[in-house]
Amino acid sequence: VIRALPSWRSLWRTTRERTGDEVITRRLIEEASGLEGGALVLALDEPATAVCVLDLDEMLQRYEAGEPLQHILGHWGFRYLELVVSPAVLIPRPETEVVVDLALAELARLGGRRVADLGTGSGAIALSIASETTGVEVFATDSSHAALAVASANLSALGRKVASRVCLFEGDWYRALPTHLAGSFDVIVANPPYIAEGEWSALDDLVRLHDPRQALVAGPSGTEAIEAVVGGAPEWLSSHGSVVVELAPHQASAALTLASAAGLEDATVLPDLTGRQRVLLARR
Ligand SMILES: C[S@@+](CC[C@H](N)C(=O)[O-])C[C@H]1O[C@@H](n2cnc3c(N)ncnc32)[C@H](O)[C@@H]1O
């Protein structure tokens, strides 16, 4: 029996029924059709190809099985970049975009030329900073080999001019960096793991089952990684350089204590776009 292939309009309707969400429906239809905006509107009454229908159904089955949309699409937007994402990396979050804003503002204030992004994951912070500046060198590290492979894929998509200013290093926080760079970073930025071991089981399934545990859990207290990044900053920052670290709102006062214990100055915690205490800024 030869059955007529459905139009994109009817696929949109069945996808909307299966997901119950208009935004997710649009993203899946865009992915399956390879079209967006006006081109997709013009194609709505065209029949989809058999391959597209199968692709869409496979994505819907993954969505219904509880996979995050970002993993199903295999890419996600962060600031001006469209990044490859996989289960090896944290899905880039909107609150981290504010961390980049602050790092860029500090860099501009200092007229800085060298940045370290510790725990780079997909490369979201490092690659945004490199692509939104000129002449700034970015050193990005991660202890996860698999995460660095994703960062490397994202780096290659940036084009030679930007990519030539970014270096990736594997290893534990500052130990990953070449020692001769100590004292030379104008800005050190990190979105480190900041969840306590005891908080892990209470996390939403979408996060707990799909983001890497190593990207989320810092240790028994949750502040271990913040402490490693802040504690090492004085040795690696240039004079007057700044450290910018994402944290959970309830960690604000602990982070200020860590900054003062490290001998850093002007320490303050700034809010994200929803007004929650979210980013430690401190200066050498
Ligand atoms: C919260 S994720 C942030 C990823 C990315 N920077 C972002 O903002 O989307 C934390 C990252 O730190 C890395 N990480 C965890 N422990 C580390 C360590 N000891 N040294 C270096 N990186 C580490 C994880 O692999 C993960 O990629």
Coordinates of C-alpha atoms and ligand atoms in Angstrom, one line a residue:
V1 CA 0.0 0.0 0.0
I2 CA 1.4 3.4 -1.0
R3 CA 0.4 6.0 1.5
A4 CA 0.7 9.7 0.9
L5 CA 3.3 11.4 2.9
P6 CA 2.0 13.9 5.5
S7 CA 2.5 17.6 5.1
W8 CA 4.6 19.6 7.5
R9 CA 1.5 21.2 8.8
S10 CA 0.0 17.8 9.8
L11 CA 3.3 16.7 11.3
W12 CA 3.4 19.9 13.3
R13 CA -0.1 19.0 14.7
T14 CA 0.8 15.5 15.7
T15 CA 4.1 16.6 17.2
R16 CA 2.3 19.2 19.2
E17 CA -0.1 16.6 20.5
R18 CA 2.7 14.2 21.4
T19 CA 4.9 16.8 23.2
G20 CA 2.2 19.1 24.6
D21 CA 4.6 22.0 24.0
E22 CA 4.7 24.6 21.2
V23 CA 8.4 25.6 21.6
I24 CA 9.6 22.0 21.6
T25 CA 7.4 21.2 18.6
R26 CA 8.8 24.1 16.6
R27 CA 12.4 23.0 17.5
L28 CA 11.8 19.4 16.5
I29 CA 10.0 20.4 13.2
E30 CA 12.9 22.8 12.4
E31 CA 15.4 20.0 13.0
A32 CA 13.6 17.4 11.0
S33 CA 12.8 19.7 8.1
G34 CA 16.1 21.6 8.1
L35 CA 14.0 24.7 7.7
E36 CA 13.1 27.7 9.9
G37 CA 11.4 31.0 9.9
G38 CA 9.8 32.1 6.6
A39 CA 11.2 29.1 4.7
L40 CA 9.4 26.7 7.1
V41 CA 6.1 28.6 6.8
L42 CA 6.3 28.4 3.0
A43 CA 6.9 24.6 3.2
L44 CA 4.0 23.9 5.7
D45 CA 1.7 22.5 3.0
E46 CA 4.4 20.6 1.2
P47 CA 4.7 16.8 1.9
A48 CA 7.7 15.8 4.1
T49 CA 10.0 13.2 2.7
A50 CA 9.9 9.6 4.2
V51 CA 13.3 10.1 5.8
C52 CA 12.2 13.3 7.5
V53 CA 9.1 11.6 8.8
L54 CA 11.2 8.8 10.3
D55 CA 13.7 11.3 11.7
L56 CA 11.0 13.2 13.4
D57 CA 9.4 10.1 14.8
E58 CA 12.8 8.9 16.2
M59 CA 13.3 12.3 17.9
L60 CA 9.8 12.2 19.4
Q61 CA 10.4 8.7 20.8
R62 CA 13.6 10.0 22.5
Y63 CA 11.7 13.0 23.8
E64 CA 8.9 10.7 25.2
A65 CA 11.6 8.5 26.8
G66 CA 12.7 11.6 28.8
E67 CA 15.8 12.7 26.9
P68 CA 16.6 16.5 27.1
L69 CA 15.7 18.3 23.9
Q70 CA 19.3 19.6 23.7
H71 CA 20.7 16.0 23.4
I72 CA 18.1 15.0 20.8
L73 CA 19.0 18.0 18.7
G74 CA 22.7 17.6 19.4
H75 CA 23.2 21.4 19.5
W76 CA 22.1 24.3 21.6
G77 CA 22.4 28.1 21.5
F78 CA 24.6 30.0 24.0
R79 CA 25.0 33.7 23.5
Y80 CA 25.9 34.1 19.8
L81 CA 27.1 30.5 19.3
E82 CA 25.3 27.3 18.3
L83 CA 27.3 24.7 20.3
V84 CA 27.5 20.9 19.8
V85 CA 26.3 19.3 23.0
S86 CA 26.4 15.6 24.1
P87 CA 25.9 13.7 27.3
A88 CA 29.7 14.3 27.9
V89 CA 29.1 18.0 28.7
L90 CA 26.8 20.2 30.8
I91 CA 24.0 21.6 28.6
P92 CA 25.0 25.3 28.6
R93 CA 22.6 27.3 30.8
P94 CA 21.2 30.9 30.4
E95 CA 22.6 31.9 33.8
T96 CA 26.1 31.3 32.6
E97 CA 25.6 33.9 29.9
V98 CA 25.7 36.5 32.7
V99 CA 29.1 35.0 33.8
V100 CA 30.4 35.8 30.3
D101 CA 29.1 39.3 30.5
L102 CA 30.9 39.9 33.7
A103 CA 34.1 38.3 32.5
L104 CA 34.0 40.5 29.3
A105 CA 33.4 43.6 31.4
E106 CA 36.4 42.9 33.6
L107 CA 38.5 42.1 30.5
A108 CA 37.5 45.5 29.0
R109 CA 38.1 47.4 32.3
L110 CA 41.6 45.9 32.5
G111 CA 42.4 46.1 28.7
G112 CA 43.2 42.4 29.3
R113 CA 44.6 40.0 26.7
R114 CA 44.6 36.6 28.5
V115 CA 41.8 34.6 30.0
A116 CA 41.5 31.1 31.6
D117 CA 38.2 29.2 31.6
L118 CA 38.5 26.4 34.1
G119 CA 36.1 23.5 33.6
T120 CA 35.1 24.5 30.1
G121 CA 32.7 21.7 29.3
S122 CA 31.3 22.4 25.8
G123 CA 33.5 25.5 25.7
A124 CA 30.5 27.8 26.1
I125 CA 32.4 30.4 28.2
A126 CA 35.8 30.2 26.6
L127 CA 34.5 30.2 23.0
S128 CA 32.1 33.1 23.6
I129 CA 34.9 35.2 25.1
A130 CA 37.2 34.4 22.2
S131 CA 34.6 35.1 19.5
E132 CA 33.3 38.3 21.1
T133 CA 36.7 39.9 21.5
T134 CA 39.7 40.6 19.3
G135 CA 43.2 39.6 20.2
V136 CA 42.3 37.9 23.5
E137 CA 44.0 34.6 24.2
V138 CA 41.8 32.0 26.0
F139 CA 43.1 29.0 27.8
A140 CA 40.4 26.5 28.5
T141 CA 40.7 23.4 30.7
D142 CA 38.7 20.4 31.8
S143 CA 39.5 17.2 33.7
S144 CA 37.1 15.3 31.4
H145 CA 38.7 14.0 28.2
A146 CA 35.2 13.5 26.6
A147 CA 34.2 17.0 27.4
L148 CA 37.3 18.4 25.8
A149 CA 36.5 16.5 22.6
V150 CA 33.2 18.3 22.5
A151 CA 34.9 21.7 23.2
S152 CA 37.3 20.9 20.4
A153 CA 34.5 20.2 17.9
N154 CA 33.0 23.5 18.9
L155 CA 36.3 25.3 18.6
S156 CA 36.8 24.0 15.0
A157 CA 33.5 25.5 14.0
L158 CA 34.7 29.0 14.9
G159 CA 37.0 29.6 12.0
R160 CA 40.8 29.9 12.0
K161 CA 41.1 33.5 13.2
V162 CA 39.2 32.9 16.4
A163 CA 40.2 29.3 17.0
S164 CA 43.9 30.2 16.8
R165 CA 43.5 32.2 20.0
V166 CA 42.0 29.3 22.0
C167 CA 44.0 26.5 23.6
L168 CA 42.5 23.5 25.4
F169 CA 44.2 21.6 28.2
E170 CA 43.2 18.5 30.1
G171 CA 43.6 18.2 33.8
D172 CA 42.6 19.3 37.3
W173 CA 41.8 23.0 37.6
Y174 CA 45.1 25.1 37.5
R175 CA 47.3 21.9 37.2
A176 CA 46.2 21.7 33.6
L177 CA 47.8 25.0 32.7
P178 CA 51.4 25.5 31.5
T179 CA 53.3 26.7 34.7
H180 CA 55.0 29.6 32.8
L181 CA 51.5 31.2 32.5
A182 CA 51.2 31.7 36.3
G183 CA 50.6 35.4 37.2
S184 CA 49.6 36.2 33.6
F185 CA 45.8 35.8 33.5
D186 CA 43.8 39.1 33.4
V187 CA 40.6 37.2 34.0
I188 CA 40.0 33.7 35.4
V189 CA 36.5 32.5 34.8
A190 CA 34.8 29.3 35.8
N191 CA 31.4 27.7 36.1
P192 CA 32.6 24.9 38.3
P193 CA 30.5 22.0 39.8
Y194 CA 28.7 23.4 42.8
I195 CA 26.3 20.8 44.0
A196 CA 26.8 18.9 47.3
E197 CA 26.9 15.1 47.1
G198 CA 23.8 15.0 49.4
E199 CA 21.8 17.3 46.9
W200 CA 22.4 14.9 44.0
S201 CA 19.5 12.6 44.5
A202 CA 17.0 15.4 44.8
L203 CA 17.9 16.9 41.4
D204 CA 15.3 16.9 38.6
D205 CA 15.5 13.7 36.5
L206 CA 16.3 15.7 33.4
V207 CA 19.5 17.0 35.0
R208 CA 20.4 14.0 37.2
L209 CA 20.1 11.4 34.5
H210 CA 21.5 13.4 31.6
D211 CA 24.1 16.0 32.7
P212 CA 27.5 14.4 33.7
R213 CA 27.7 14.0 37.5
Q214 CA 31.3 15.3 37.3
A215 CA 30.0 18.6 35.9
L216 CA 27.5 19.1 38.7
V217 CA 28.8 17.5 42.0
A218 CA 31.7 19.1 43.7
G219 CA 32.0 17.0 46.9
P220 CA 30.5 16.7 50.3
S221 CA 30.0 20.5 50.9
G222 CA 29.4 21.6 47.3
T223 CA 31.9 24.4 47.6
E224 CA 35.1 22.3 47.0
A225 CA 35.5 23.3 43.3
I226 CA 34.8 27.0 44.0
E227 CA 37.4 26.8 46.7
A228 CA 40.0 25.3 44.3
V229 CA 39.3 28.0 41.7
V230 CA 39.3 31.0 44.1
G231 CA 42.1 29.6 46.2
G232 CA 44.4 29.3 43.2
A233 CA 43.5 32.6 41.6
P234 CA 46.1 34.9 43.3
E235 CA 48.9 32.8 41.9
W236 CA 47.6 32.7 38.4
L237 CA 46.1 36.2 38.0
S238 CA 48.0 39.2 36.7
S239 CA 48.2 42.1 39.1
H240 CA 44.7 43.6 39.4
G241 CA 43.3 40.6 37.5
S242 CA 39.8 39.4 38.2
V243 CA 38.3 36.0 39.0
V244 CA 34.6 35.4 38.0
V245 CA 32.9 32.3 39.3
E246 CA 29.4 31.0 39.0
L247 CA 27.8 29.6 42.1
A248 CA 24.5 28.7 43.7
P249 CA 22.7 31.6 45.5
H250 CA 23.0 30.0 48.9
Q251 CA 26.8 29.8 48.5
A252 CA 27.2 33.6 48.2
S253 CA 28.5 34.3 51.7
A254 CA 30.8 31.2 51.7
A255 CA 32.3 32.4 48.4
L256 CA 33.0 35.8 49.8
T257 CA 34.7 34.2 52.8
L258 CA 36.8 32.1 50.4
A259 CA 37.8 35.2 48.4
S260 CA 38.9 37.1 51.4
A261 CA 40.8 34.0 52.8
A262 CA 42.6 33.9 49.4
G263 CA 43.6 37.6 49.9
L264 CA 41.5 38.8 47.0
E265 CA 39.9 42.3 47.0
D266 CA 36.7 44.0 46.0
A267 CA 34.8 40.7 46.4
T268 CA 31.1 40.9 45.6
V269 CA 28.4 38.5 44.4
L270 CA 26.3 39.7 41.5
P271 CA 22.8 38.5 40.4
D272 CA 21.8 36.6 37.3
L273 CA 19.0 37.8 34.9
T274 CA 16.3 36.5 37.4
G275 CA 17.9 38.5 40.3
R276 CA 19.4 35.4 42.1
Q277 CA 22.8 35.8 43.7
R278 CA 24.9 34.0 41.1
V279 CA 28.4 35.2 40.3
L280 CA 31.4 35.9 42.5
L281 CA 33.7 38.6 41.3
A282 CA 36.9 39.3 43.1
R283 CA 40.2 41.0 42.2
R284 CA 43.9 40.5 42.9
Ligands
LIG1 C1 29.2 23.1 35.6 S1 30.2 22.4 34.3 C2 30.5 23.8 33.3 C3 30.7 23.6 31.9 C4 30.8 24.9 31.0 N1 31.9 25.7 31.5 C5 29.5 25.6 31.1 O1 29.4 26.7 31.7 O2 28.6 25.2 30.4 C6 31.7 22.1 35.1 C7 32.9 21.5 34.3 O3 34.0 21.3 35.2 C8 34.6 20.1 34.9 N2 35.4 19.7 36.0 C9 34.9 19.0 37.1 N3 35.9 18.7 38.0 C10 37.1 19.3 37.4 C11 38.4 19.4 37.9 N4 38.8 18.9 39.0 N5 39.3 20.1 37.1 C12 38.9 20.6 35.9 N6 37.6 20.6 35.5 C13 36.7 19.9 36.2 C14 33.5 19.2 34.4 O4 34.0 18.2 33.6 C15 32.6 20.2 33.7 O5 32.9 20.2 32.3

